[in-house]
Amino acid sequence: MSGSQVEGFQIGEYRYGFHEPERYVYKAPRGLTRETVLHISEMKGEPAWMRDLRLRAFDLFLRKPMPTWGADLSKVDFAAIHYYVRPTERPGRSWEDLPEEIRRTFDRLGIPEAEKKFLAGIGAQYESEMVYHSLRENLRRQGVVFLDMDSGLREFPELVREYFGTVVPPGDNKFAALNTAVWSGGSFIYVPKGVSVEVPLQAYFRINARAMGQFERTLIIADEGSFVHYIEGCTAPIYSEDSLHAAVVEIIVKRGARVRYTTIQNWSTNVYNLVTKRAVAEEEATMEWVDGNIGSKVTMKYPAVILKGRGAKAEILSVALAGRGQHIDAGAKVIHLAPDTASHVVSKSISHSGGRSTYRGLVRVVRGAVGVKNAVRCDALILDEDSRSDTYPHIDVEEPDAQLGHEATVSRIGDEQLFYLRSRGLRESEAVALLVRGFIEPVVRELPMEYAVELNRLIELQMEGSVG
Amino acid sequence: MASVDLLVKGLRVGIQGKEILRGIDLSLRRGEIHALLGPNGSGKSTLAYVLMGHPAYEVVAGEIRLFGEDIRGLDPDERARRGLFLAFQYPAEVPGVALSNFLRTALSAIREQPLPPLQFYKTLHQRLESLGMDPGFADRAVNEGFSGGEKKRSEILQMSLLQPKIAILDEIDSGLDIDALRVVANEVRRMADEGVGILVITHYQRILEYLKPDLAHVMIQGRIVRSGGPDLVRELEAAGYDAFRTEAVEAVA
Ligand SMILES: Nc1ncnc2c1ncn2[C@@H]1O[C@H](COP(=O)(O)OP(=O)(O)OP(=O)(O)O)[C@@H](O)[C@H]1O
Ligand SMILES: [Mg+2]
C-alpha cells in the first residue's frame, strides 16, 4: 500500500496516519480567547504567577504580527484550532492504566517496546497532556528528575519559576507567545551535578484529534558536569483540516555539562510545525541539537545555542526531507557571547516531488568574544525539477579574529552514480534511497542505532513512489 | 553447437546523433573468456555500457540477446538480475555508503530476497581474504578516495560476490600492480572455470597471458575488424594497431 489517499494527500507511505475515536475528559471549543487561557490555567490549578504569565503572553500573541519571512503561514487559521484537549483525568502509572484507544495508539507506535529495550525513561503525550511517564529507579535515586512539565511546576515550583521563559521569553515571537499562553504537557528534566544519564530519555508526542493544537513546553536543566540525551518523536493522523504544533524548548547547560537533544519529527502533512528551541551553554558546556525533519506541512524551526560561557561548544546537525506539499524551513542559530567558544553546524536537506526546503542560519559573534571558531556546512540534494532548495546563511561578526567557515553545496543525483548502482541490481527507487542514505550519513551516524535505522526507514517510506 | 549466451548482432549505437558502434557481432558462451582490444576511443566502453543498458546510448540497429532473450528494452537492474555484470573502467563514488552495506543491498536486490547478515559477512570476509584485501576495506565508502588499483579490486570483489553468469570487465587490469594483477586474473580465471562467460576489455597482453582467452577481438572505430586466437594478440603486441587500421579502411571501402 503506497500513496495512500486518506483525507488530504500523502506521497509515499505514512504509516502513522490512523486515528482513534475521541473520548476525552475535556475538549476546548475551537478558537482562542482570554477565557480559554484562564480555563486552562484553572484546570491545572496553577500558581498565580503562571496564570499571569499566560495572560501576558496571550496579549503578546495578539499583538505580535505573523512572521513575514520564512514559510507561507497565510493559511494558518487560529480560529479553527482546539487549543486544549485533556484526554484523561490523570497520567497513568502503567500503560495498562490508560484508556484502551490511547494504549493501542502507543503500542502501534512501538513506544512501550522501545521503553523496555533502550530507554532510561519515557514520557508519552496524547493531545495536550502527558498520559504516561516513567524513569528508571537508579536514575531517580541519583536525583534525576524527569516529569511532565505540569508535574514539574507542581513539584519544583522554585526551579521552574527561576528558569521558565528565561531562554525563550514570551515575546520572542508570535508562536512562542502562543505557546506561553496555552502551554500544556512537555518535559521537565533536571540532572544533578556530575550525574551522567547514559541511556537516552525519550518523549513522544501524539496528536489524535482533528484541528488540534499541541503546545508542549519543555525545560531541561543540566547541572554542572552532567550529561543527558533527550530524544523526541512525534506523529499525527492525516486529516484534510490542518493542525498546529507550536512547542517551546528551553535548555540550560551549566558549566561543563553536556546535553544532546535529538528530534525525529514525523508529523503528518497537515500539521504546521512552528517551534522555538533554544539552549544556553555556560562555561565549558556543550549543547548538541540533532534534528531530523521528515514530516509536517510547514516547519519553521531553527534550533539555537547561546554560547554564554568561555569555552562553550555548540553542535547543530540537521536533516530535512521535503516532499509534495511540504515546506521545511529549518536551520540553526549560534550566538557567540563568550571567548573561545566553538560551533559546528551541518545541515542536509533533500527536496523531492515538488517539495521545498530552506536552510536559514545565523552565526553571531559579539564584541569581546575572541578566539571564536565556527564551521557551517549545508548540503542540499534536489531530486527533480519541481523541487526547490534555498540557503540563507546570515553572519554577523564583531570580532575580527573569529575563524569562520561556510561551505554550501547544491547537488542532484548523478546519472553515472545512478547507472552504477542500477548495474548492481538496484531498482531506481532503491538506488536513489541508497544515495540519499549516503548523503545524510554524516548526521545519521550521530544517532543511536535504533533511531538511525528508524530515520532511514521513514525517509525511504516517504520517498516511495516519488521516483521512477 | 551449444547455444550462445550473450549474442550481439549488427549492433549500431549512437550518442547525441553521433554513431559510435557501427555494426558489432559477438557470441559469448558461459565459461568462455573473450578479449576485446582496440585503440583509445574505438568504442569498447560504449559497447560495455550498451550491453549493461546505459540510458544515454541509443541502439540504432541490431540485437542484444542474453540467454536467448532480447534485452534491449530492459533496465540495467533487470539485466543485472538476469546475471549480467559490468566492472567499470571508471566506477562512480557513492559517498556515505559503506562498500559492505552496498554489497549487501546489491546482493539482496539481485537475489530478490534479503540475505541474513551473518552469512553475508562471512562470505564477504572470505572473499576479501582470497583477494588479499584488508577486512577494513569494506567499511569504506564505495570508491570514495580509493586508489586506482583499489577501485579495480573493489569491482572484482563485487563480481565475486554477486556471482553473475556473464561479466564484462572494462580495463580491470589498468592501474593494478603486478601482484594485484595476478590475484585479479586468478579470480577471473576461477570464475570462468565455474562457468561465467567473460568479456575482458584491455590494452595489455599481460592479463591475457594469465587468462588465456578463447578468442580475441580487435575493435577499430566502432567495428570488430578481426577476431582470432592467441596469435592475434601476439601480432597486435608486435605490430600495433596500424595494420588493423588499414583493414578497417579496406572493410569500409
Ligand atoms: N557520453 C558521450 N558523449 C559524447 N561522446 C561520447 C560519449 N561516450 C563516448 N563517446 C565517444 O565515443 C567514442 C568511444 O568511446 P569509448 O569510451 O567507448 O572508447 P574506448 O574504446 O573505451 O576508449 P579507451 O580505450 O580510451 O577507454 C569516443 O570518441 C568518445 O569520445
Ligand atoms: Mg574505455
Tab-separated table of C-alpha atoms and ligand atoms in Angstrom, chain B residues 15-16 18 20 39-46 57 89 171 203, ligand 1:
chain	number	residue	atom	x	y	z
B	15	ILE	CA	25.014	9.112	-28.710
B	16	GLN	CA	23.735	12.615	-29.337
B	18	LYS	CA	26.928	10.578	-33.359
B	20	ILE	CA	29.946	5.171	-32.214
B	39	PRO	CA	42.768	1.886	-29.600
B	40	ASN	CA	41.517	4.652	-27.325
B	41	GLY	CA	38.143	5.912	-28.364
B	42	SER	CA	37.348	2.952	-30.588
B	43	GLY	CA	34.119	2.201	-28.688
B	44	LYS	CA	34.971	-0.585	-26.240
B	45	SER	CA	33.459	1.088	-23.167
B	46	THR	CA	30.498	2.172	-25.229
B	57	TYR	CA	23.179	5.484	-25.560
B	89	GLN	CA	36.546	1.400	-16.265
B	171	GLU	CA	40.063	-2.373	-18.190
B	203	HIS	CA	45.072	-2.669	-23.632
C	1	LIG	N1	28.543	10.344	-23.487
C	1	LIG	C1	29.274	10.594	-24.621
C	1	LIG	N2	29.131	11.770	-25.265
C	1	LIG	C2	29.866	12.025	-26.374
C	1	LIG	N3	30.764	11.180	-26.893
C	1	LIG	C3	30.934	10.005	-26.293
C	1	LIG	C4	30.206	9.643	-25.115
C	1	LIG	N4	30.580	8.432	-24.731
C	1	LIG	C5	31.532	8.045	-25.616
C	1	LIG	N5	31.736	8.976	-26.552
C	1	LIG	C6	32.706	8.908	-27.656
C	1	LIG	O1	32.647	7.633	-28.232
C	1	LIG	C7	33.916	7.205	-28.602
C	1	LIG	C8	34.193	5.844	-27.991
C	1	LIG	O2	34.395	5.995	-26.590
C	1	LIG	P1	34.678	4.763	-25.631
C	1	LIG	O3	34.716	5.273	-24.257
C	1	LIG	O4	33.682	3.705	-25.934
C	1	LIG	O5	36.122	4.322	-26.132
C	1	LIG	P2	37.082	3.184	-25.572
C	1	LIG	O6	37.313	2.277	-26.693
C	1	LIG	O7	36.526	2.593	-24.337
C	1	LIG	O8	38.391	4.020	-25.255
C	1	LIG	P3	39.508	3.826	-24.090
C	1	LIG	O9	40.403	2.750	-24.546
C	1	LIG	O10	40.203	5.125	-24.083
C	1	LIG	O11	38.804	3.518	-22.827
C	1	LIG	C9	34.894	8.274	-28.166
C	1	LIG	O12	35.185	9.095	-29.286
C	1	LIG	C10	34.125	9.043	-27.139
C	1	LIG	O13	34.536	10.376	-27.062
